PDB file of C-alpha atoms in Angstrom:
ATOM      1  CA  MET A 165      44.677  41.629 -98.134  1.00  0.00           C
ATOM      2  CA  THR A 166      43.601  40.472 -94.661  1.00  0.00           C
ATOM      3  CA  ARG A 167      46.345  42.540 -93.006  1.00  0.00           C
ATOM      4  CA  LYS A 168      45.120  45.648 -94.822  1.00  0.00           C
ATOM      5  CA  ILE A 169      41.482  45.094 -93.878  1.00  0.00           C
ATOM      6  CA  ILE A 170      42.083  44.702 -90.144  1.00  0.00           C
ATOM      7  CA  PRO A 171      43.426  48.270 -89.584  1.00  0.00           C
ATOM      8  CA  VAL A 172      40.523  49.673 -91.611  1.00  0.00           C
ATOM      9  CA  LEU A 173      37.984  47.773 -89.516  1.00  0.00           C
ATOM     10  CA  LEU A 174      39.720  48.914 -86.328  1.00  0.00           C
ATOM     11  CA  CYS A 175      39.521  52.544 -87.449  1.00  0.00           C
ATOM     12  CA  CYS A 176      35.831  52.127 -88.257  1.00  0.00           C
ATOM     13  CA  PHE A 177      35.223  50.621 -84.806  1.00  0.00           C
ATOM     14  CA  LEU A 178      36.999  53.514 -83.090  1.00  0.00           C
ATOM     15  CA  LEU A 179      35.044  56.028 -85.163  1.00  0.00           C
ATOM     16  CA  VAL A 180      31.718  54.427 -84.270  1.00  0.00           C
ATOM     17  CA  SER A 181      32.716  54.310 -80.601  1.00  0.00           C
ATOM     18  CA  SER A 182      33.640  57.982 -80.715  1.00  0.00           C
ATOM     19  CA  ILE A 183      30.399  59.014 -82.350  1.00  0.00           C
ATOM     20  CA  GLN A 184      28.433  57.501 -79.452  1.00  0.00           C
ATOM     21  CA  ALA A 185      29.814  60.131 -76.997  1.00  0.00           C
ATOM     22  CA  GLN A 186      28.342  58.746 -73.766  1.00  0.00           C
ATOM     23  CA  GLN A 187      25.323  57.370 -75.604  1.00  0.00           C
ATOM     24  CA  ILE A 188      24.423  53.711 -75.178  1.00  0.00           C
ATOM     25  CA  THR A 189      25.054  51.606 -78.277  1.00  0.00           C
ATOM     26  CA  LYS A 190      22.075  50.536 -80.359  1.00  0.00           C
ATOM     27  CA  ASP A 191      22.774  46.846 -79.790  1.00  0.00           C
ATOM     28  CA  GLU A 192      23.007  47.303 -76.028  1.00  0.00           C
ATOM     29  CA  LEU A 193      19.808  49.337 -75.913  1.00  0.00           C
ATOM     30  CA  ILE A 194      17.942  46.704 -77.914  1.00  0.00           C
ATOM     31  CA  TYR A 195      19.348  43.964 -75.686  1.00  0.00           C
ATOM     32  CA  LEU A 196      18.355  45.664 -72.428  1.00  0.00           C
ATOM     33  CA  THR A 197      14.830  46.335 -73.744  1.00  0.00           C
ATOM     34  CA  ARG A 198      14.451  42.940 -75.415  1.00  0.00           C
ATOM     35  CA  GLU A 199      10.962  42.394 -73.969  1.00  0.00           C
ATOM     36  CA  TRP A 200       9.739  45.213 -76.223  1.00  0.00           C
ATOM     37  CA  LYS A 201       8.611  43.688 -79.542  1.00  0.00           C
ATOM     38  CA  GLY A 202       7.323  46.802 -81.277  1.00  0.00           C
ATOM     39  CA  GLU A 203       8.709  49.636 -83.379  1.00  0.00           C
ATOM     40  CA  ARG A 204      11.998  51.314 -82.464  1.00  0.00           C
ATOM     41  CA  PHE A 205      13.778  54.564 -83.206  1.00  0.00           C
ATOM     42  CA  ASP A 206      16.902  54.416 -85.352  1.00  0.00           C
ATOM     43  CA  ASP A 207      19.075  54.338 -82.230  1.00  0.00           C
ATOM     44  CA  GLY A 208      17.221  51.296 -80.876  1.00  0.00           C
ATOM     45  CA  ARG A 209      15.011  53.098 -78.363  1.00  0.00           C
ATOM     46  CA  PRO A 210      11.520  51.558 -77.992  1.00  0.00           C
ATOM     47  CA  LYS A 211       8.895  53.644 -79.789  1.00  0.00           C
ATOM     48  CA  VAL A 212       5.563  53.238 -78.036  1.00  0.00           C
ATOM     49  CA  SER A 213       2.844  54.325 -80.465  1.00  0.00           C
ATOM     50  CA  ASP A 214       1.302  57.779 -80.456  1.00  0.00           C
ATOM     51  CA  ASP A 215      -2.106  56.124 -80.034  1.00  0.00           C
ATOM     52  CA  LEU A 216      -1.054  54.487 -76.758  1.00  0.00           C
ATOM     53  CA  LEU A 217       0.462  57.764 -75.547  1.00  0.00           C
ATOM     54  CA  LYS A 218      -2.847  59.496 -76.262  1.00  0.00           C
ATOM     55  CA  ARG A 219      -4.825  56.834 -74.401  1.00  0.00           C
ATOM     56  CA  MET A 220      -2.330  57.002 -71.517  1.00  0.00           C
ATOM     57  CA  ARG A 221      -3.604  60.469 -70.584  1.00  0.00           C
ATOM     58  CA  LEU A 222      -6.554  58.926 -68.734  1.00  0.00           C
ATOM     59  CA  VAL A 223      -4.450  56.393 -66.810  1.00  0.00           C
ATOM     60  CA  THR A 224      -3.974  56.956 -63.081  1.00  0.00           C
ATOM     61  CA  HIS A 225      -0.919  56.080 -61.009  1.00  0.00           C
ATOM     62  CA  ASP A 226      -3.014  53.554 -59.083  1.00  0.00           C
ATOM     63  CA  GLU A 227      -3.846  51.667 -62.271  1.00  0.00           C
ATOM     64  CA  ALA A 228      -0.293  51.787 -63.617  1.00  0.00           C
ATOM     65  CA  TRP A 229       1.179  50.777 -60.252  1.00  0.00           C
ATOM     66  CA  ALA A 230      -1.117  47.742 -59.942  1.00  0.00           C
ATOM     67  CA  VAL A 231      -0.185  46.392 -63.375  1.00  0.00           C
ATOM     68  CA  MET A 232       3.543  46.978 -62.900  1.00  0.00           C
ATOM     69  CA  ARG A 233       3.592  45.496 -59.397  1.00  0.00           C
ATOM     70  CA  ASN A 234       1.778  42.377 -60.586  1.00  0.00           C
ATOM     71  CA  ALA A 235       4.436  42.045 -63.293  1.00  0.00           C
ATOM     72  CA  GLY A 236       7.229  42.298 -60.707  1.00  0.00           C
ATOM     73  CA  TYR A 237       8.093  45.998 -61.169  1.00  0.00           C
ATOM     74  CA  LYS A 238       7.679  47.299 -57.619  1.00  0.00           C
ATOM     75  CA  TYR A 239       9.679  50.539 -57.714  1.00  0.00           C
ATOM     76  CA  GLN A 240       8.520  52.547 -60.719  1.00  0.00           C
ATOM     77  CA  TYR A 241       6.883  55.511 -58.946  1.00  0.00           C
ATOM     78  CA  ALA A 242       8.499  58.657 -57.535  1.00  0.00           C
ATOM     79  CA  ASP A 243       6.907  61.604 -55.745  1.00  0.00           C
ATOM     80  CA  GLY A 244       7.871  64.616 -53.649  1.00  0.00           C
ATOM     81  CA  TRP A 245       8.447  66.928 -56.639  1.00  0.00           C
ATOM     82  CA  GLN A 246       8.155  70.609 -57.306  1.00  0.00           C
ATOM     83  CA  ILE A 247       6.051  71.015 -60.430  1.00  0.00           C
ATOM     84  CA  ILE A 248       5.634  73.449 -63.301  1.00  0.00           C
ATOM     85  CA  ASN A 249       2.003  73.393 -64.554  1.00  0.00           C
ATOM     86  CA  PRO A 250       0.779  71.021 -61.807  1.00  0.00           C
ATOM     87  CA  ASP A 251      -2.749  70.854 -63.258  1.00  0.00           C
ATOM     88  CA  SER A 252      -1.486  69.373 -66.535  1.00  0.00           C
ATOM     89  CA  ILE A 253      -0.457  65.810 -67.359  1.00  0.00           C
ATOM     90  CA  LEU A 254       2.993  64.833 -68.619  1.00  0.00           C
ATOM     91  CA  ILE A 255       3.071  61.894 -71.042  1.00  0.00           C
ATOM     92  CA  GLY A 256       5.974  60.834 -73.250  1.00  0.00           C
ATOM     93  CA  ARG A 257       8.839  58.490 -74.089  1.00  0.00           C
ATOM     94  CA  ALA A 258      11.895  58.812 -71.858  1.00  0.00           C
ATOM     95  CA  VAL A 259      15.281  60.003 -73.064  1.00  0.00           C
ATOM     96  CA  THR A 260      17.605  59.552 -70.101  1.00  0.00           C
ATOM     97  CA  ALA A 261      20.708  61.408 -68.965  1.00  0.00           C
ATOM     98  CA  THR A 262      22.962  60.537 -66.053  1.00  0.00           C
ATOM     99  CA  PHE A 263      25.218  63.100 -64.359  1.00  0.00           C
ATOM    100  CA  LEU A 264      27.777  62.426 -61.649  1.00  0.00           C
ATOM    101  CA  PRO A 265      29.805  64.760 -59.432  1.00  0.00           C
ATOM    102  CA  GLY A 266      32.577  66.352 -61.466  1.00  0.00           C
ATOM    103  CA  ARG A 267      36.019  64.768 -61.565  1.00  0.00           C
ATOM    104  CA  PRO A 268      38.549  66.544 -63.808  1.00  0.00           C
ATOM    105  CA  ASP A 269      40.235  63.562 -65.478  1.00  0.00           C
ATOM    106  CA  ILE A 270      36.974  61.824 -66.426  1.00  0.00           C
ATOM    107  CA  HIS A 271      35.161  65.053 -67.309  1.00  0.00           C
ATOM    108  CA  ASN A 272      37.990  66.185 -69.575  1.00  0.00           C
ATOM    109  CA  ALA A 273      38.164  62.842 -71.357  1.00  0.00           C
ATOM    110  CA  ILE A 274      34.409  62.951 -71.988  1.00  0.00           C
ATOM    111  CA  ASP A 275      34.590  66.584 -73.065  1.00  0.00           C
ATOM    112  CA  ASP A 276      37.483  66.012 -75.472  1.00  0.00           C
ATOM    113  CA  ARG A 277      35.625  63.201 -77.177  1.00  0.00           C
ATOM    114  CA  GLY A 278      32.562  65.371 -77.558  1.00  0.00           C
ATOM    115  CA  LYS A 279      34.539  68.300 -78.955  1.00  0.00           C
ATOM    116  CA  LYS A 280      36.007  66.055 -81.652  1.00  0.00           C
ATOM    117  CA  GLU A 281      32.436  65.484 -82.788  1.00  0.00           C
ATOM    118  CA  GLY A 282      31.710  69.209 -82.795  1.00  0.00           C
ATOM    119  CA  LYS A 283      29.714  69.157 -79.575  1.00  0.00           C
ATOM    120  CA  ARG A 284      29.657  71.933 -76.997  1.00  0.00           C
ATOM    121  CA  GLY A 285      28.397  71.925 -73.417  1.00  0.00           C
ATOM    122  CA  GLN A 286      27.733  68.441 -72.080  1.00  0.00           C
ATOM    123  CA  ASN A 287      24.316  69.426 -70.714  1.00  0.00           C
ATOM    124  CA  SER A 288      23.075  69.987 -74.289  1.00  0.00           C
ATOM    125  CA  TRP A 289      24.105  66.583 -75.652  1.00  0.00           C
ATOM    126  CA  PRO A 290      20.984  64.671 -74.524  1.00  0.00           C
ATOM    127  CA  VAL A 291      18.784  67.605 -75.574  1.00  0.00           C
ATOM    128  CA  ASP A 292      20.115  67.322 -79.126  1.00  0.00           C
ATOM    129  CA  LEU A 293      18.605  63.819 -79.377  1.00  0.00           C
ATOM    130  CA  LEU A 294      15.055  64.744 -78.375  1.00  0.00           C
ATOM    131  CA  VAL A 295      12.106  64.428 -80.756  1.00  0.00           C
ATOM    132  CA  LYS A 296       8.363  65.067 -80.512  1.00  0.00           C
ATOM    133  CA  GLY A 297       6.697  63.081 -77.764  1.00  0.00           C
ATOM    134  CA  ASP A 298       9.870  62.626 -75.705  1.00  0.00           C
ATOM    135  CA  VAL A 299      10.388  63.522 -72.051  1.00  0.00           C
ATOM    136  CA  TYR A 300      13.877  64.473 -70.896  1.00  0.00           C
ATOM    137  CA  VAL A 301      14.592  62.434 -67.743  1.00  0.00           C
ATOM    138  CA  ALA A 302      17.805  63.427 -65.947  1.00  0.00           C
ATOM    139  CA  ASP A 303      19.520  62.174 -62.815  1.00  0.00           C
ATOM    140  CA  GLN A 304      21.380  65.238 -61.512  1.00  0.00           C
ATOM    141  CA  PHE A 305      21.957  63.383 -58.204  1.00  0.00           C
ATOM    142  CA  GLY A 306      19.780  65.948 -56.382  1.00  0.00           C
ATOM    143  CA  ILE A 307      22.476  68.640 -56.450  1.00  0.00           C
ATOM    144  CA  GLN A 308      21.207  72.141 -55.646  1.00  0.00           C
ATOM    145  CA  ILE A 309      23.828  74.877 -55.131  1.00  0.00           C
ATOM    146  CA  ASP A 310      25.825  75.312 -58.358  1.00  0.00           C
ATOM    147  CA  GLY A 311      23.873  72.400 -59.789  1.00  0.00           C
ATOM    148  CA  PRO A 312      21.344  73.586 -62.395  1.00  0.00           C
ATOM    149  CA  THR A 313      21.963  72.493 -65.988  1.00  0.00           C
ATOM    150  CA  ILE A 314      18.514  73.654 -67.146  1.00  0.00           C
ATOM    151  CA  GLY A 315      17.221  77.209 -67.288  1.00  0.00           C
ATOM    152  CA  ASP A 316      14.793  78.950 -69.620  1.00  0.00           C
ATOM    153  CA  ASN A 317      17.112  78.734 -72.654  1.00  0.00           C
ATOM    154  CA  VAL A 318      17.589  74.961 -72.454  1.00  0.00           C
ATOM    155  CA  GLY A 319      13.954  74.620 -71.374  1.00  0.00           C
ATOM    156  CA  ASN A 320      12.763  76.378 -74.518  1.00  0.00           C
ATOM    157  CA  ALA A 321      14.983  74.113 -76.621  1.00  0.00           C
ATOM    158  CA  ILE A 322      13.525  71.023 -74.934  1.00  0.00           C
ATOM    159  CA  TYR A 323       9.957  72.184 -75.423  1.00  0.00           C
ATOM    160  CA  ALA A 324      10.548  73.107 -79.075  1.00  0.00           C
ATOM    161  CA  LYS A 325      11.839  69.605 -79.769  1.00  0.00           C
ATOM    162  CA  THR A 326       9.383  67.560 -77.703  1.00  0.00           C
ATOM    163  CA  GLY A 327       6.261  69.577 -76.916  1.00  0.00           C
ATOM    164  CA  ASN A 328       6.844  68.244 -73.392  1.00  0.00           C
ATOM    165  CA  GLY A 329       8.652  69.059 -70.187  1.00  0.00           C
ATOM    166  CA  ILE A 330      11.177  67.263 -67.995  1.00  0.00           C
ATOM    167  CA  VAL A 331      11.654  64.994 -65.005  1.00  0.00           C
ATOM    168  CA  TYR A 332      14.784  66.306 -63.348  1.00  0.00           C
ATOM    169  CA  ASP A 333      16.231  65.010 -60.088  1.00  0.00           C
ATOM    170  CA  GLY A 334      18.173  68.152 -59.270  1.00  0.00           C
ATOM    171  CA  ALA A 335      17.859  71.926 -59.209  1.00  0.00           C
ATOM    172  CA  ILE A 336      16.719  74.069 -62.119  1.00  0.00           C
ATOM    173  CA  ARG A 337      17.128  77.817 -62.584  1.00  0.00           C
ATOM    174  CA  ASP A 338      15.077  80.552 -64.322  1.00  0.00           C
ATOM    175  CA  VAL A 339      11.850  79.069 -62.974  1.00  0.00           C
ATOM    176  CA  THR A 340       9.931  82.243 -63.833  1.00  0.00           C
ATOM    177  CA  GLY A 341      11.002  81.942 -67.460  1.00  0.00           C
ATOM    178  CA  LEU A 342      10.227  78.221 -67.558  1.00  0.00           C
ATOM    179  CA  LYS A 343       6.714  78.852 -66.262  1.00  0.00           C
ATOM    180  CA  GLU A 344       6.129  81.118 -69.245  1.00  0.00           C
ATOM    181  CA  ILE A 345       6.581  78.200 -71.643  1.00  0.00           C
ATOM    182  CA  GLY A 346       3.068  76.950 -72.327  1.00  0.00           C
ATOM    183  CA  GLY A 347       2.762  73.201 -71.918  1.00  0.00           C
ATOM    184  CA  PHE A 348       6.149  72.782 -70.216  1.00  0.00           C
ATOM    185  CA  THR A 349       4.769  70.453 -67.545  1.00  0.00           C
ATOM    186  CA  SER A 350       7.809  69.464 -65.500  1.00  0.00           C
ATOM    187  CA  TYR A 351       8.859  67.725 -62.297  1.00  0.00           C
ATOM    188  CA  TYR A 352      12.039  68.832 -60.541  1.00  0.00           C
ATOM    189  CA  THR A 353      13.646  68.515 -57.132  1.00  0.00           C
ATOM    190  CA  SER A 354      14.515  72.100 -56.251  1.00  0.00           C
ATOM    191  CA  TYR A 355      15.311  75.595 -57.489  1.00  0.00           C
ATOM    192  CA  HIS A 356      18.554  77.533 -57.268  1.00  0.00           C
ATOM    193  CA  PRO A 357      19.691  80.659 -59.159  1.00  0.00           C
ATOM    194  CA  SER A 358      23.253  79.355 -59.655  1.00  0.00           C
ATOM    195  CA  HIS A 359      24.633  77.414 -62.615  1.00  0.00           C
ATOM    196  CA  HIS A 360      26.622  74.185 -62.907  1.00  0.00           C
ATOM    197  CA  ASN A 361      30.347  74.104 -63.668  1.00  0.00           C
ATOM    198  CA  GLN A 362      31.058  77.785 -63.177  1.00  0.00           C
ATOM    199  CA  GLN A 363      34.685  78.715 -63.774  1.00  0.00           C
ATOM    200  CA  GLY A 364      36.950  76.951 -61.312  1.00  0.00           C
ATOM    201  CA  ASN A 365      34.123  74.825 -59.930  1.00  0.00           C
ATOM    202  CA  LEU A 366      33.720  71.558 -61.842  1.00  0.00           C
ATOM    203  CA  ASN A 367      30.853  69.884 -60.038  1.00  0.00           C
ATOM    204  CA  THR A 368      28.948  67.871 -62.678  1.00  0.00           C
ATOM    205  CA  MET A 369      29.729  65.705 -65.675  1.00  0.00           C
ATOM    206  CA  LEU A 370      27.585  63.743 -68.107  1.00  0.00           C
ATOM    207  CA  THR A 371      28.351  60.031 -67.840  1.00  0.00           C
ATOM    208  CA  GLY A 372      25.494  58.438 -69.757  1.00  0.00           C
ATOM    209  CA  ILE A 373      22.818  59.067 -72.389  1.00  0.00           C
ATOM    210  CA  ASN A 374      19.951  56.576 -72.657  1.00  0.00           C
ATOM    211  CA  GLN A 375      21.741  54.281 -70.253  1.00  0.00           C
ATOM    212  CA  PRO A 376      19.632  52.900 -67.379  1.00  0.00           C
ATOM    213  CA  THR A 377      19.464  55.762 -64.890  1.00  0.00           C
ATOM    214  CA  LYS A 378      18.199  56.303 -61.345  1.00  0.00           C
ATOM    215  CA  ILE A 379      15.405  58.711 -60.448  1.00  0.00           C
ATOM    216  CA  ARG A 380      14.879  58.509 -56.691  1.00  0.00           C
ATOM    217  CA  GLN A 381      14.170  54.790 -56.069  1.00  0.00           C
ATOM    218  CA  VAL A 382      13.274  54.106 -59.706  1.00  0.00           C
ATOM    219  CA  THR A 383      15.469  52.622 -62.417  1.00  0.00           C
ATOM    220  CA  VAL A 384      14.444  54.356 -65.657  1.00  0.00           C
ATOM    221  CA  MET A 385      15.218  52.968 -69.101  1.00  0.00           C
ATOM    222  CA  ALA A 386      15.219  54.870 -72.379  1.00  0.00           C
ATOM    223  CA  GLY A 387      11.855  54.334 -74.046  1.00  0.00           C
ATOM    224  CA  ASP A 388       9.926  53.984 -70.784  1.00  0.00           C
ATOM    225  CA  VAL A 389       6.681  55.917 -70.890  1.00  0.00           C
ATOM    226  CA  VAL A 390       6.583  58.756 -68.374  1.00  0.00           C
ATOM    227  CA  LEU A 391       3.264  59.404 -66.619  1.00  0.00           C
ATOM    228  CA  GLY A 392       3.356  62.605 -64.604  1.00  0.00           C
ATOM    229  CA  ARG A 393       0.202  63.695 -62.811  1.00  0.00           C
ATOM    230  CA  ASP A 394      -1.258  64.406 -59.380  1.00  0.00           C
ATOM    231  CA  GLY A 395       2.132  65.232 -57.880  1.00  0.00           C
ATOM    232  CA  GLY A 396       3.924  62.014 -58.839  1.00  0.00           C
ATOM    233  CA  VAL A 397       5.673  60.345 -61.755  1.00  0.00           C
ATOM    234  CA  SER A 398       5.409  56.730 -62.915  1.00  0.00           C
ATOM    235  CA  PHE A 399       7.937  55.230 -65.322  1.00  0.00           C
ATOM    236  CA  ILE A 400       6.292  52.414 -67.277  1.00  0.00           C
ATOM    237  CA  PRO A 401       8.489  49.918 -69.158  1.00  0.00           C
ATOM    238  CA  ALA A 402       7.636  50.030 -72.864  1.00  0.00           C
ATOM    239  CA  HIS A 403       6.509  46.399 -73.005  1.00  0.00           C
ATOM    240  CA  LEU A 404       3.933  46.997 -70.227  1.00  0.00           C
ATOM    241  CA  VAL A 405       2.388  50.185 -71.606  1.00  0.00           C
ATOM    242  CA  GLU A 406      -0.355  48.535 -73.649  1.00  0.00           C
ATOM    243  CA  GLN A 407      -1.365  46.339 -70.718  1.00  0.00           C
ATOM    244  CA  VAL A 408      -1.473  49.383 -68.433  1.00  0.00           C
ATOM    245  CA  VAL A 409      -3.634  51.325 -70.892  1.00  0.00           C
ATOM    246  CA  ILE A 410      -6.058  48.478 -71.559  1.00  0.00           C
ATOM    247  CA  THR A 411      -6.386  47.658 -67.848  1.00  0.00           C
ATOM    248  CA  SER A 412      -7.132  51.306 -67.144  1.00  0.00           C
ATOM    249  CA  GLU A 413      -9.826  51.323 -69.792  1.00  0.00           C
ATOM    250  CA  VAL A 414     -11.412  48.178 -68.369  1.00  0.00           C
ATOM    251  CA  VAL A 415     -11.275  49.619 -64.838  1.00  0.00           C
ATOM    252  CA  ARG A 416     -13.069  52.733 -66.064  1.00  0.00           C
ATOM    253  CA  LEU A 417     -15.741  50.558 -67.661  1.00  0.00           C
ATOM    254  CA  ARG A 418     -16.173  48.628 -64.415  1.00  0.00           C
ATOM    255  CA  ASP A 419     -16.472  51.933 -62.579  1.00  0.00           C
ATOM    256  CA  MET A 420     -19.188  53.025 -65.013  1.00  0.00           C
ATOM    257  CA  PHE A 421     -21.076  49.810 -64.303  1.00  0.00           C
ATOM    258  CA  GLY A 422     -20.608  50.051 -60.534  1.00  0.00           C
ATOM    259  CA  HIS A 423     -21.678  53.684 -60.344  1.00  0.00           C
ATOM    260  CA  GLU A 424     -24.705  53.029 -62.516  1.00  0.00           C
ATOM    261  CA  ARG A 425     -25.812  50.107 -60.373  1.00  0.00           C
ATOM    262  CA  LEU A 426     -25.225  52.097 -57.151  1.00  0.00           C
ATOM    263  CA  ARG A 427     -27.343  54.997 -58.397  1.00  0.00           C
ATOM    264  CA  ALA A 428     -30.080  52.545 -59.342  1.00  0.00           C
ATOM    265  CA  GLY A 429     -29.955  51.031 -55.842  1.00  0.00           C
ATOM    266  CA  ILE A 430     -29.301  47.543 -57.205  1.00  0.00           C
ATOM    267  CA  TYR A 431     -26.171  47.005 -55.100  1.00  0.00           C
ATOM    268  CA  THR A 432     -24.797  48.533 -51.912  1.00  0.00           C
ATOM    269  CA  ALA A 433     -21.472  50.347 -51.630  1.00  0.00           C
ATOM    270  CA  GLY A 434     -20.158  47.411 -49.622  1.00  0.00           C
ATOM    271  CA  GLN A 435     -20.937  45.028 -52.468  1.00  0.00           C
ATOM    272  CA  ILE A 436     -19.313  47.184 -55.144  1.00  0.00           C
ATOM    273  CA  ASP A 437     -16.311  48.448 -53.179  1.00  0.00           C
ATOM    274  CA  THR A 438     -14.867  44.973 -52.644  1.00  0.00           C
ATOM    275  CA  ARG A 439     -14.134  41.926 -54.761  1.00  0.00           C
ATOM    276  CA  TRP A 440     -17.348  41.248 -56.613  1.00  0.00           C
ATOM    277  CA  SER A 441     -19.495  38.180 -56.074  1.00  0.00           C
ATOM    278  CA  ASP A 442     -20.134  35.764 -58.925  1.00  0.00           C
ATOM    279  CA  ASP A 443     -23.622  37.258 -59.387  1.00  0.00           C
ATOM    280  CA  ILE A 444     -22.210  40.769 -59.803  1.00  0.00           C
ATOM    281  CA  GLU A 445     -19.537  39.475 -62.182  1.00  0.00           C
ATOM    282  CA  ARG A 446     -22.231  37.847 -64.320  1.00  0.00           C
ATOM    283  CA  ASP A 447     -24.251  41.052 -64.239  1.00  0.00           C
ATOM    284  CA  PHE A 448     -21.166  42.996 -65.295  1.00  0.00           C
ATOM    285  CA  SER A 449     -20.440  40.569 -68.131  1.00  0.00           C
ATOM    286  CA  LYS A 450     -23.968  41.075 -69.420  1.00  0.00           C
ATOM    287  CA  TRP A 451     -23.645  44.858 -69.064  1.00  0.00           C
ATOM    288  CA  LEU A 452     -20.233  44.686 -70.712  1.00  0.00           C
ATOM    289  CA  ASN A 453     -21.705  43.077 -73.799  1.00  0.00           C
ATOM    290  CA  GLU A 454     -24.021  46.034 -74.094  1.00  0.00           C
ATOM    291  CA  HIS A 455     -21.146  48.542 -73.776  1.00  0.00           C
ATOM    292  CA  ILE A 456     -18.299  46.634 -75.440  1.00  0.00           C
ATOM    293  CA  ASP A 457     -17.904  49.201 -78.212  1.00  0.00           C
ATOM    294  CA  GLU A 458     -17.066  51.933 -75.715  1.00  0.00           C
ATOM    295  CA  LEU A 459     -13.492  50.620 -75.484  1.00  0.00           C
ATOM    296  CA  PRO A 460     -11.015  50.930 -78.388  1.00  0.00           C
ATOM    297  CA  ILE A 461      -9.912  47.287 -77.956  1.00  0.00           C
ATOM    298  CA  PRO A 462     -11.307  43.942 -79.132  1.00  0.00           C
ATOM    299  CA  ARG A 463     -13.723  41.978 -76.976  1.00  0.00           C
ATOM    300  CA  GLU A 464     -11.205  39.122 -76.713  1.00  0.00           C
ATOM    301  CA  GLN A 465      -8.623  41.367 -75.069  1.00  0.00           C
ATOM    302  CA  ILE A 466     -11.131  42.647 -72.534  1.00  0.00           C
ATOM    303  CA  GLN A 467     -12.164  39.128 -71.584  1.00  0.00           C
ATOM    304  CA  GLU A 468      -8.523  38.030 -71.288  1.00  0.00           C
ATOM    305  CA  ILE A 469      -7.778  40.892 -68.900  1.00  0.00           C
ATOM    306  CA  LEU A 470     -10.823  40.055 -66.817  1.00  0.00           C
ATOM    307  CA  LYS A 471      -9.564  36.479 -66.429  1.00  0.00           C
ATOM    308  CA  LYS A 472      -6.193  37.644 -65.076  1.00  0.00           C
ATOM    309  CA  ARG A 473      -7.352  40.600 -63.025  1.00  0.00           C
ATOM    310  CA  THR A 474      -6.335  40.931 -59.367  1.00  0.00           C
ATOM    311  CA  TRP A 475      -8.730  43.762 -58.532  1.00  0.00           C
TER     312      TRP A 475
END
């Protein structure tokens, strides 16, 4: 009986491995994001709540950067982008894709495995996984000529699935068509009218889906929350998102207090625009008690943040 079971289990293992088709395994994804204690998608990707994503829209890069840096995450911001809909804000959960320069033996092995699963066109594989609230984050290693894997057709597919745009370290094509997609707020490196992997020119291949990937100097993990605004993009680890949001809300409340006191002439700009004295902190605590209900978080959380603040 044991001898019969082993071949069956081996076949099941090979089938499961095949189905992954460049996608990280669920167990590995959970392991790499083990500091996230909340809800997950079926594939193991952290699922930051819709409520936190909504509240994230008011967060600035400065606020996110300060929280992440204090937690030891020093390289989570990237700028220098070309942008579609630059006046809008991009918020969502990252689905990552990693491309490398094409190499026939590896590309063909990857492609054959995908075809056995009924897949076509490697550039569409990550897109097939997208759901509402996602942001497609792709490392196309900055390639420009003959590099684009996204034009207005793939762009429309992405927007239909996510309601969001992309962060794409490479060239895109059909920019005019992409700009016609309402709400397709996107960050990309460059534009070129060509297309990747034209006949006789294998120059890209998909080597990873939801694996850790590199965007400029940032390591991005599937489930990170993408914050795109004001010309830059921050990638916030899922387990830090709530802290970033709450800190931002407290900072805004402190700003309300500071501005109110400045307009009333109670304090000078020099007093407010530096680390506050104990007297100002006590005044703020009193004012905070009067405005505590203006934040969608419990009083205890606000006080805990104030104890640990570095601003």
